[in-house]
Short mmCIF file of C-alpha atoms in Angstrom, two decimals:
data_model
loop_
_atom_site.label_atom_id
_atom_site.label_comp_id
_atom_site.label_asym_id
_atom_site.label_seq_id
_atom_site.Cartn_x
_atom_site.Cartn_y
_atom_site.Cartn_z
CA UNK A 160 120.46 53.55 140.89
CA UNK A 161 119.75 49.90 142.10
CA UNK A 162 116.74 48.30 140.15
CA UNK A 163 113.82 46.63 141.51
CA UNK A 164 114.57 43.66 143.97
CA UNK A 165 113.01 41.07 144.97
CA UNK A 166 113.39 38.23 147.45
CA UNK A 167 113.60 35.60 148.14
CA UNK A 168 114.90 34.76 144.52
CA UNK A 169 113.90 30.87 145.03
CA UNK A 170 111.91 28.98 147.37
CA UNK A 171 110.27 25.61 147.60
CA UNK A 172 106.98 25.13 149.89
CA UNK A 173 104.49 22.38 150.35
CA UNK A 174 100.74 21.97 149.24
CA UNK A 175 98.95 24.00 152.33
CA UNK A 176 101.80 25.95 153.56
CA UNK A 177 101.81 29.71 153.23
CA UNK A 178 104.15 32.15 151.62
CA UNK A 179 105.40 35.66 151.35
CA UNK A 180 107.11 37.32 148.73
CA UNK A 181 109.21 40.83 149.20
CA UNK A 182 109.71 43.49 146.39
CA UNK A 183 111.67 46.70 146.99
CA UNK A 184 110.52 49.15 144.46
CA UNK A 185 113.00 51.57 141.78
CA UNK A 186 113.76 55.00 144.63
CA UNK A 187 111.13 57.27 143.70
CA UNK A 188 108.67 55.08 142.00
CA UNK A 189 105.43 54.10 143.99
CA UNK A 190 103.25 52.13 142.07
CA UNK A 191 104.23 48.40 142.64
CA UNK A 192 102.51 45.55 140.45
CA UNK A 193 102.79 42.00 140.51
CA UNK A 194 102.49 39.35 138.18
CA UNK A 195 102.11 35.44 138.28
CA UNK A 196 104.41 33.72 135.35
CA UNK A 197 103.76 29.93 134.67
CA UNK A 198 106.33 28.43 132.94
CA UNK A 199 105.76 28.42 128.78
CA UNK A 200 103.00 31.74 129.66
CA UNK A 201 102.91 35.67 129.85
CA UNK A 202 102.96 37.31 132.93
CA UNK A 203 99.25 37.31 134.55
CA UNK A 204 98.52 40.30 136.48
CA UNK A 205 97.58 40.03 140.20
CA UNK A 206 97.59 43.10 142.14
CA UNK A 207 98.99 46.93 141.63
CA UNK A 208 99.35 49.43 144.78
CA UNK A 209 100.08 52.87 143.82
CA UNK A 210 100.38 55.50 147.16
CA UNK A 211 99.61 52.07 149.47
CA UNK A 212 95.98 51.63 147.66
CA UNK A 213 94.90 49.16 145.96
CA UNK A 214 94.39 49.82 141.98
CA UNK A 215 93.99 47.13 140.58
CA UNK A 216 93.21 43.06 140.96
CA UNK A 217 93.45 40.50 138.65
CA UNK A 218 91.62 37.20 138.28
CA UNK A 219 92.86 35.52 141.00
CA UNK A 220 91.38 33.75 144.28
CA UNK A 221 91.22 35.48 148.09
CA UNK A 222 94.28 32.93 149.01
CA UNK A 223 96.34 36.10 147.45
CA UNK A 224 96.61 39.34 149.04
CA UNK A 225 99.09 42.07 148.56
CA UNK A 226 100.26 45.15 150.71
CA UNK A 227 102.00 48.24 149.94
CA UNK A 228 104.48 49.64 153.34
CA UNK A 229 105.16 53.91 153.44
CA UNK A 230 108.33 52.91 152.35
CA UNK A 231 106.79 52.08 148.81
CA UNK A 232 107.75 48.28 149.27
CA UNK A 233 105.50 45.51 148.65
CA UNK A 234 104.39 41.62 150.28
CA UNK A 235 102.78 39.40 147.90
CA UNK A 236 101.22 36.87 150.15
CA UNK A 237 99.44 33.48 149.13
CA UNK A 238 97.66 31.42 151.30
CA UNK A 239 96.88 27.69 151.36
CA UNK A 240 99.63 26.67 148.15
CA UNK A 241 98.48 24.47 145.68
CA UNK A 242 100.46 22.94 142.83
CA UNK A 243 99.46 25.52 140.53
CA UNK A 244 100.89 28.11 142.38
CA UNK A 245 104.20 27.22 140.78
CA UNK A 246 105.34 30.40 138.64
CA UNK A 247 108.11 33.11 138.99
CA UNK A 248 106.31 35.81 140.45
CA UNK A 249 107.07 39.40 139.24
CA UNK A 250 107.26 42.94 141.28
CA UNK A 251 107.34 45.72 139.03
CA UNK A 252 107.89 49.56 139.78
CA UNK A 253 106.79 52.47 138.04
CA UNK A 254 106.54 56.43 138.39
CA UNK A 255 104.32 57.11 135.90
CA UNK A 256 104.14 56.89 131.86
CA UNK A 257 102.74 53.47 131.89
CA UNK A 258 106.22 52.61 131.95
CA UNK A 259 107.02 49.46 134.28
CA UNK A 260 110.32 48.22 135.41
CA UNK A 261 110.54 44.20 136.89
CA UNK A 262 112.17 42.73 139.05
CA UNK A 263 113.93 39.46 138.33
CA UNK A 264 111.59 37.62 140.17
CA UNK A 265 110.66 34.47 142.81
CA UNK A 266 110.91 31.36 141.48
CA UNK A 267 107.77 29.37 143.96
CA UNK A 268 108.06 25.53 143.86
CA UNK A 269 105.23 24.11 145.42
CA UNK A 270 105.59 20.22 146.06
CA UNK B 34 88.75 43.85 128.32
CA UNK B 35 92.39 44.63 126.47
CA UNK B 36 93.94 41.55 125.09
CA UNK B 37 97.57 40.44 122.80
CA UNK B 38 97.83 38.23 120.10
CA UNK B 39 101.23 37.06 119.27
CA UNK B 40 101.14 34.87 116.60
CA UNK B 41 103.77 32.41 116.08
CA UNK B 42 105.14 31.09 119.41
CA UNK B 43 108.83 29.97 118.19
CA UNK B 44 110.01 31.40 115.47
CA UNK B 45 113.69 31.14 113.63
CA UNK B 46 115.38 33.38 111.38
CA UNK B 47 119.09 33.15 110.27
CA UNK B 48 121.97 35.41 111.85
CA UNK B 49 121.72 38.84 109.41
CA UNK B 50 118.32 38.01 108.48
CA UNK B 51 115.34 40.28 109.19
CA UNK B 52 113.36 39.66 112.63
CA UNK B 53 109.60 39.95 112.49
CA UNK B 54 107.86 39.31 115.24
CA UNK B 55 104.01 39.97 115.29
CA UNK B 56 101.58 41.16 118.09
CA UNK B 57 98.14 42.11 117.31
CA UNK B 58 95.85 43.91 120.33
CA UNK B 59 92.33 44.44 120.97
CA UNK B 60 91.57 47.50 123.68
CA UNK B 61 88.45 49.66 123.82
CA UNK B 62 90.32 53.33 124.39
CA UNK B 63 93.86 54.32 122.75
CA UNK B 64 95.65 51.67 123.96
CA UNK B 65 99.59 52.00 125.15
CA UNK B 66 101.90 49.56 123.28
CA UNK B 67 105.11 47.90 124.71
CA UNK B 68 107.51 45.06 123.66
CA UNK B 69 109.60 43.12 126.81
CA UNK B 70 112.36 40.86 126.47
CA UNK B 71 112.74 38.01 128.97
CA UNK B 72 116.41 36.44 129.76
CA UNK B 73 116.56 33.09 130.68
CA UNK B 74 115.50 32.67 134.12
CA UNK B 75 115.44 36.33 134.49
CA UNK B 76 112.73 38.89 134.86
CA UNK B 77 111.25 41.29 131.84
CA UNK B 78 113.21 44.28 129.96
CA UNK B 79 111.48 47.16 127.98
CA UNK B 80 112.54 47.23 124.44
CA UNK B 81 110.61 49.44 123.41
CA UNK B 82 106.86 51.50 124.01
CA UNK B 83 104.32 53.31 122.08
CA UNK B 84 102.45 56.08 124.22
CA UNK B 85 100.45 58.02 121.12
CA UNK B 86 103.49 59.91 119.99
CA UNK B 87 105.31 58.92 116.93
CA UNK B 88 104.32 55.44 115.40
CA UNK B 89 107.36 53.89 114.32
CA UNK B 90 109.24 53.47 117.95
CA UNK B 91 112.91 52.81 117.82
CA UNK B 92 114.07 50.69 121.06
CA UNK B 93 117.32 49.29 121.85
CA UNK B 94 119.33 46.62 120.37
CA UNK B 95 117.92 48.25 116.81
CA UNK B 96 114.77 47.07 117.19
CA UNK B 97 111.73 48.79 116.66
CA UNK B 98 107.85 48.61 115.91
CA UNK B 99 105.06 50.18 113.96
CA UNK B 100 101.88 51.03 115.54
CA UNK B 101 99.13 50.31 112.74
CA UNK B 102 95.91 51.30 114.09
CA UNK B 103 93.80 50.28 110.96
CA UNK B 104 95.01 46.50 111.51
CA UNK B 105 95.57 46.81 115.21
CA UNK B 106 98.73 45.67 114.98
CA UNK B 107 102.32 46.37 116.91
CA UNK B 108 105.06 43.85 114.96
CA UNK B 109 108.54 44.10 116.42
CA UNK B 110 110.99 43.92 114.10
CA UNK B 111 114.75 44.42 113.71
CA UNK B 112 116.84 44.58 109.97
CA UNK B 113 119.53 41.92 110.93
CA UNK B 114 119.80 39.32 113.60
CA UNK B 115 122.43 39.10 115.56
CA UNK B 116 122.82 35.33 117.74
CA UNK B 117 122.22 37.60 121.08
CA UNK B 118 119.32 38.14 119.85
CA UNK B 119 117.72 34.30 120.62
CA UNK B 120 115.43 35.15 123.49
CA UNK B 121 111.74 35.20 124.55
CA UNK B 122 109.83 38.35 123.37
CA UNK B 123 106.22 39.46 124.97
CA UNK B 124 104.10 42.10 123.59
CA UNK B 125 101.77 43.78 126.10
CA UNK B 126 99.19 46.15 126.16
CA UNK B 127 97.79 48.62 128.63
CA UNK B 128 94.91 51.18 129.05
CA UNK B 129 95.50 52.59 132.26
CA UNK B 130 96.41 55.74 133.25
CA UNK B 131 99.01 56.88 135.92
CA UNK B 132 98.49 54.58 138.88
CA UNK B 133 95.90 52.11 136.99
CA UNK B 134 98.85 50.64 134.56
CA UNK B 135 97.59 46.95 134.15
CA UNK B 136 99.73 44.96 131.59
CA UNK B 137 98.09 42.64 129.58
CA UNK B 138 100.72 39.93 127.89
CA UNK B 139 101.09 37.66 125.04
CA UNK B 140 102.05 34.30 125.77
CA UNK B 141 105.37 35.43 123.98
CA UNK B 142 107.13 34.14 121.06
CA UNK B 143 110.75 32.52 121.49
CA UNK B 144 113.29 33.73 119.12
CA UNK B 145 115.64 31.32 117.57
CA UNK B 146 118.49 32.36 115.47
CA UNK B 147 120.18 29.91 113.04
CA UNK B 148 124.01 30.17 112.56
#
């Protein structure tokens, strides 16, 4: 079975521009979380969809928003980049357990 | 609010040595336990999870981890390390149940094994 994948794998944007990020979830799984990784840090949660709803949101400003399709597969969207919004972004699937499988992420360079 | 410790953020052992690596958590319900392992450049695999069943968890790559609830602790260890070992480990923590499964990370500790 192919594992969760994400696209684009790297991408460079500038300050203001606007950016989304694609995650195709494990067959069968449909919970989908992401998480924000600045470099030298843990993973910071941001959003989890589980059935297309909204579960969960992390400490993070309005510029992000997240969807979940019927499909199971999930946009990451940010808004208005800023330096800071540098990271390797995560996608990870689940089916239940509390056990969650990631992606190998987006690696965001905002200049 | 759930939260990791991992205390130490590099630390070396020599190849054949024992590998302890320590995590402490703070959660307010019976918390769920799990230790990643990042690649370089690469995204985050399960090495092992505690889920209230047994407390000493065997993963892969002979690793494992004790769940201690009187010190709140989850330590990773593993008897003899091997050089493939040299990677970045993160201990997380989660309270949610199926559907509600936020992690909560360390800031990780990077493994460096000495020939």
């Amino acid at each position: 079975d192919a594992g969760v994948t994400q696209s684009p794998t790297h991408l460079i944007k500038t300050r203001g521009q606007h950016v989304t990020l694609r995650c195709s979830p494990i067959s069968g799984h449909k919970s989908v979380s992401w998480y924000q990784q600045v470099l030298g840090q843990g993973p910071q949660f941001i959003f989890q969809y589980y059935e297309k709803e909204e579960r969960g949101r992390g400490n993070f400003p309005d510029r992000f928003s997240a969807r979940q399709f019927p499909n199971y597969s999930s946009e990451l969207n940010v808004n208005a980049l800023l330096l800071g919004d540098s990271a390797l972004y995560l996608c990870a699937s689940s089916f239940g357990f509390n056990e969650q499988f990631f992606g190998p992420g987006t690696r965001l360079t905002v200049l | 609010a759930q939260s990791v410790t991992q205390l130490g953020s590099h630390v070396s052992v020599s190849e054949g040595a024992l590998v302890l690596l320590r995590c402490n958590y703070s959660s307010s319900v019976p918390p769920y336990l799990f230790w990643y392992v990042q690649y370089p450049n690469q995204g985050l695999q399960l090495l092992l999870k505690y889920t209230s069943a047994a407390t000493l968890v065997k993963g892969i790559n002979g690793f494992e981890a004790e769940f201690k609830k009187s010190e709140t602790s989850f330590h990773l260890t593993k008897p003899s390390a091997h050089m493939s070992d040299a990677d970045e480990y993160f201990c997380a923590v989660s309270e949610g149940s199926q559907g509600n499964e936020k992690l909560t990370f360390g800031t990780g500790t990077r493994l460096t094994i000495i020939p």
